[in-house]
Protein backbone atom coordinates (compact mmCIF):
# COMPACT_ATOMS: atom_id res chain seq x y z
CA UNK A 1 0.00 0.00 0.00
CA UNK A 2 1.29 3.41 -0.92
CA UNK A 3 2.22 5.62 2.03
CA UNK A 4 0.65 9.10 1.79
CA UNK A 5 3.22 11.83 1.45
CA UNK A 6 3.16 15.03 3.47
CA UNK A 7 2.29 16.91 0.30
CA UNK A 8 -0.60 14.54 -0.35
CA UNK A 9 -1.92 15.28 3.13
CA UNK A 10 -1.63 19.00 2.52
CA UNK A 11 -3.49 18.61 -0.76
CA UNK A 12 -6.52 17.06 0.93
CA UNK A 13 -9.68 19.08 0.46
CA UNK A 14 -11.67 19.73 3.66
CA UNK A 15 -14.35 17.36 2.37
CA UNK A 16 -11.74 14.56 2.14
CA UNK A 17 -11.01 14.68 5.86
CA UNK A 18 -12.68 12.01 7.90
CA UNK A 19 -14.43 13.63 10.83
CA UNK A 20 -14.34 12.08 14.28
CA UNK A 21 -17.45 11.62 16.42
CA UNK A 22 -16.93 12.73 20.03
CA UNK A 23 -19.13 13.16 23.08
CA UNK A 24 -18.44 15.39 26.06
CA UNK A 25 -20.22 16.39 29.21
CA UNK A 26 -19.67 20.13 29.30
CA UNK A 27 -20.84 22.05 32.36
CA UNK A 28 -23.24 19.23 33.18
CA UNK A 29 -24.79 18.76 29.74
CA UNK A 30 -24.01 16.11 27.15
CA UNK A 31 -22.81 17.38 23.76
CA UNK A 32 -22.03 15.39 20.63
CA UNK A 33 -19.90 16.65 17.77
CA UNK A 34 -18.26 15.56 14.57
CA UNK A 35 -14.87 17.20 14.50
CA UNK A 36 -11.73 17.39 12.42
CA UNK A 37 -9.01 15.25 14.04
CA UNK A 38 -6.83 18.27 14.77
CA UNK A 39 -9.50 20.21 16.70
CA UNK A 40 -8.29 21.28 20.13
CA UNK A 41 -10.52 21.33 23.16
CA UNK A 42 -10.03 25.09 23.27
CA UNK A 43 -11.36 25.56 19.74
CA UNK A 44 -14.20 23.14 20.41
CA UNK A 45 -15.25 25.08 23.49
CA UNK A 46 -14.96 28.47 21.87
CA UNK A 47 -16.03 27.83 18.27
CA UNK A 48 -18.51 24.96 18.56
CA UNK A 49 -19.96 25.51 22.07
CA UNK A 50 -19.61 29.32 22.06
CA UNK A 51 -18.16 29.12 25.56
CA UNK A 52 -15.86 32.08 25.07
CA UNK A 53 -14.92 32.38 28.74
CA UNK A 54 -12.04 30.02 28.06
CA UNK A 55 -9.48 32.30 26.44
CA UNK A 56 -6.92 31.80 23.72
CA UNK A 57 -3.78 33.60 24.80
CA UNK A 58 -0.64 32.02 23.39
CA UNK A 59 -2.20 28.85 21.88
CA UNK A 60 1.11 27.15 22.77
CA UNK A 61 0.70 25.98 26.36
CA UNK A 62 2.59 28.89 27.86
CA UNK A 63 0.09 31.26 29.46
CA UNK A 64 -2.74 29.29 31.09
CA UNK A 65 -5.50 31.54 29.71
CA UNK A 66 -7.16 28.45 28.21
CA UNK A 67 -7.31 26.48 31.48
CA UNK A 68 -10.43 24.39 32.03
CA UNK A 69 -11.11 21.46 34.34
CA UNK A 70 -11.18 18.15 32.46
CA UNK A 71 -12.04 15.00 34.40
CA UNK A 72 -11.16 16.88 37.57
CA UNK A 73 -7.75 18.10 36.39
CA UNK A 74 -6.83 21.59 35.22
CA UNK A 75 -5.33 21.47 31.78
CA UNK A 76 -4.28 23.81 29.00
CA UNK A 77 -7.06 23.14 26.52
CA UNK A 78 -5.01 24.62 23.69
CA UNK A 79 -2.70 21.59 23.93
CA UNK A 80 -5.43 18.94 24.20
CA UNK A 81 -6.80 17.29 21.09
CA UNK A 82 -10.54 16.92 21.52
CA UNK A 83 -10.56 13.51 19.82
CA UNK A 84 -8.11 12.17 22.39
CA UNK A 85 -10.29 13.42 25.23
CA UNK A 86 -13.48 11.86 23.86
CA UNK A 87 -15.91 11.12 26.71
CA UNK A 88 -14.41 13.61 29.14
CA UNK A 89 -16.30 15.72 31.63
CA UNK A 90 -15.35 19.38 31.20
CA UNK A 91 -16.01 22.35 33.44
CA UNK A 92 -15.35 25.83 32.14
CA UNK A 93 -15.65 29.11 33.98
CA UNK A 94 -19.26 29.31 32.75
CA UNK A 95 -20.04 26.12 34.70
CA UNK A 96 -18.67 27.06 38.11
CA UNK A 97 -21.53 29.11 39.53
CA UNK A 98 -24.54 27.49 41.19
CA UNK A 99 -27.38 29.39 39.57
CA UNK A 100 -27.04 33.01 40.66
CA UNK A 101 -24.52 32.10 43.37
CA UNK A 102 -20.93 32.46 42.23
CA UNK A 103 -18.36 29.82 43.07
CA UNK A 104 -16.40 30.91 46.18
CA UNK A 105 -13.28 31.44 44.06
CA UNK A 106 -15.21 33.65 41.63
CA UNK A 107 -16.64 35.67 44.52
CA UNK A 108 -13.21 36.01 46.11
CA UNK A 109 -11.74 37.35 42.85
CA UNK A 110 -14.41 40.06 42.86
CA UNK A 111 -14.01 40.82 46.55
CA UNK A 112 -10.24 41.18 46.19
CA UNK A 113 -10.29 43.02 42.85
CA UNK A 114 -8.07 40.25 41.52
CA UNK A 115 -8.05 41.32 37.88
CA UNK A 116 -7.44 44.28 35.64
CA UNK A 117 -8.20 43.55 31.97
CA UNK A 118 -9.68 40.17 32.94
CA UNK A 119 -8.27 38.22 30.02
CA UNK A 120 -6.39 35.74 32.20
CA UNK A 121 -9.14 35.59 34.83
CA UNK A 122 -11.25 32.61 33.67
CA UNK A 123 -8.10 30.52 33.41
CA UNK A 124 -6.87 31.76 36.79
CA UNK A 125 -10.20 30.88 38.41
CA UNK A 126 -10.48 27.41 36.85
CA UNK A 127 -6.90 26.71 37.76
CA UNK A 128 -7.43 27.91 41.34
CA UNK A 129 -10.57 25.79 41.79
CA UNK A 130 -8.76 22.64 40.70
CA UNK A 131 -5.57 23.59 42.53
CA UNK A 132 -7.44 23.92 45.85
CA UNK A 133 -9.11 20.56 45.24
CA UNK A 134 -5.69 18.98 44.70
CA UNK A 135 -5.01 19.77 48.36
CA UNK A 136 -1.28 20.53 48.05
CA UNK A 137 -1.38 24.26 48.74
CA UNK A 138 -0.75 25.08 52.39
CA UNK A 139 0.13 28.76 52.20
CA UNK A 140 0.59 31.74 49.90
CA UNK A 141 3.98 30.57 48.66
CA UNK A 142 2.44 27.24 47.65
CA UNK A 143 -0.27 29.11 45.77
CA UNK A 144 2.32 31.16 43.89
CA UNK A 145 4.18 28.01 42.92
CA UNK A 146 1.14 25.91 42.03
CA UNK A 147 -0.45 28.75 40.04
CA UNK A 148 2.75 29.61 38.20
CA UNK A 149 1.38 28.23 34.94
CA UNK A 150 -1.21 30.98 34.83
CA UNK A 151 0.34 34.23 33.68
CA UNK A 152 -1.21 37.66 34.17
CA UNK A 153 0.12 40.34 31.86
CA UNK A 154 -1.53 42.99 34.01
CA UNK A 155 0.45 41.82 37.02
CA UNK A 156 -2.54 41.31 39.31
CA UNK A 157 -0.73 38.53 41.14
CA UNK A 158 -0.88 40.09 44.60
CA UNK A 159 -4.66 40.27 44.60
CA UNK A 160 -5.00 36.89 42.85
CA UNK A 161 -3.09 35.19 45.67
CA UNK A 162 -5.14 37.08 48.27
CA UNK A 163 -8.36 35.96 46.57
CA UNK A 164 -7.32 32.32 46.47
CA UNK A 165 -6.24 32.39 50.10
CA UNK A 166 -9.58 33.91 51.04
CA UNK A 167 -11.51 31.34 49.00
CA UNK A 168 -9.59 28.55 50.67
CA UNK A 169 -10.30 29.97 54.10
CA UNK A 170 -14.01 30.13 53.29
CA UNK A 171 -13.97 26.48 52.26
CA UNK A 172 -13.96 23.35 54.41
CA UNK A 173 -10.18 23.05 54.20
CA UNK A 174 -8.69 26.45 54.94
CA UNK A 175 -5.05 26.95 54.10
CA UNK A 176 -2.68 27.99 56.78
CA UNK A 177 -0.91 31.03 55.57
CA UNK A 178 1.93 31.79 57.98
CA UNK A 179 4.11 34.52 56.63
CA UNK A 180 1.67 35.06 53.80
CA UNK A 181 2.49 38.07 51.71
CA UNK A 182 -0.56 38.28 49.51
S1 LIG B 1 -3.69 29.66 25.28
FE1 LIG B 1 -3.30 27.73 26.16
S2 LIG B 1 -1.60 28.06 27.46
FE2 LIG B 1 -1.86 29.95 26.42
S1 LIG C 1 -5.95 40.72 34.50
FE1 LIG C 1 -5.11 41.29 32.56
S2 LIG C 1 -3.88 39.61 32.04
FE2 LIG C 1 -4.51 39.16 34.05
Short mmCIF file of C-alpha atoms and ligand atoms in Angstrom, two decimals, residues 114-121 124 151-156 160, ligand 2:
data_model
loop_
_atom_site.label_atom_id
_atom_site.label_comp_id
_atom_site.label_asym_id
_atom_site.label_seq_id
_atom_site.Cartn_x
_atom_site.Cartn_y
_atom_site.Cartn_z
CA UNK A 114 -8.07 40.25 41.52
CA UNK A 115 -8.05 41.32 37.88
CA UNK A 116 -7.44 44.28 35.64
CA UNK A 117 -8.20 43.55 31.97
CA UNK A 118 -9.68 40.17 32.94
CA UNK A 119 -8.27 38.22 30.02
CA UNK A 120 -6.39 35.74 32.20
CA UNK A 121 -9.14 35.59 34.83
CA UNK A 124 -6.87 31.76 36.79
CA UNK A 151 0.34 34.23 33.68
CA UNK A 152 -1.21 37.66 34.17
CA UNK A 153 0.12 40.34 31.86
CA UNK A 154 -1.53 42.99 34.01
CA UNK A 155 0.45 41.82 37.02
CA UNK A 156 -2.54 41.31 39.31
CA UNK A 160 -5.00 36.89 42.85
S1 LIG B 2 -5.95 40.72 34.50
FE1 LIG B 2 -5.11 41.29 32.56
S2 LIG B 2 -3.88 39.61 32.04
FE2 LIG B 2 -4.51 39.16 34.05
#
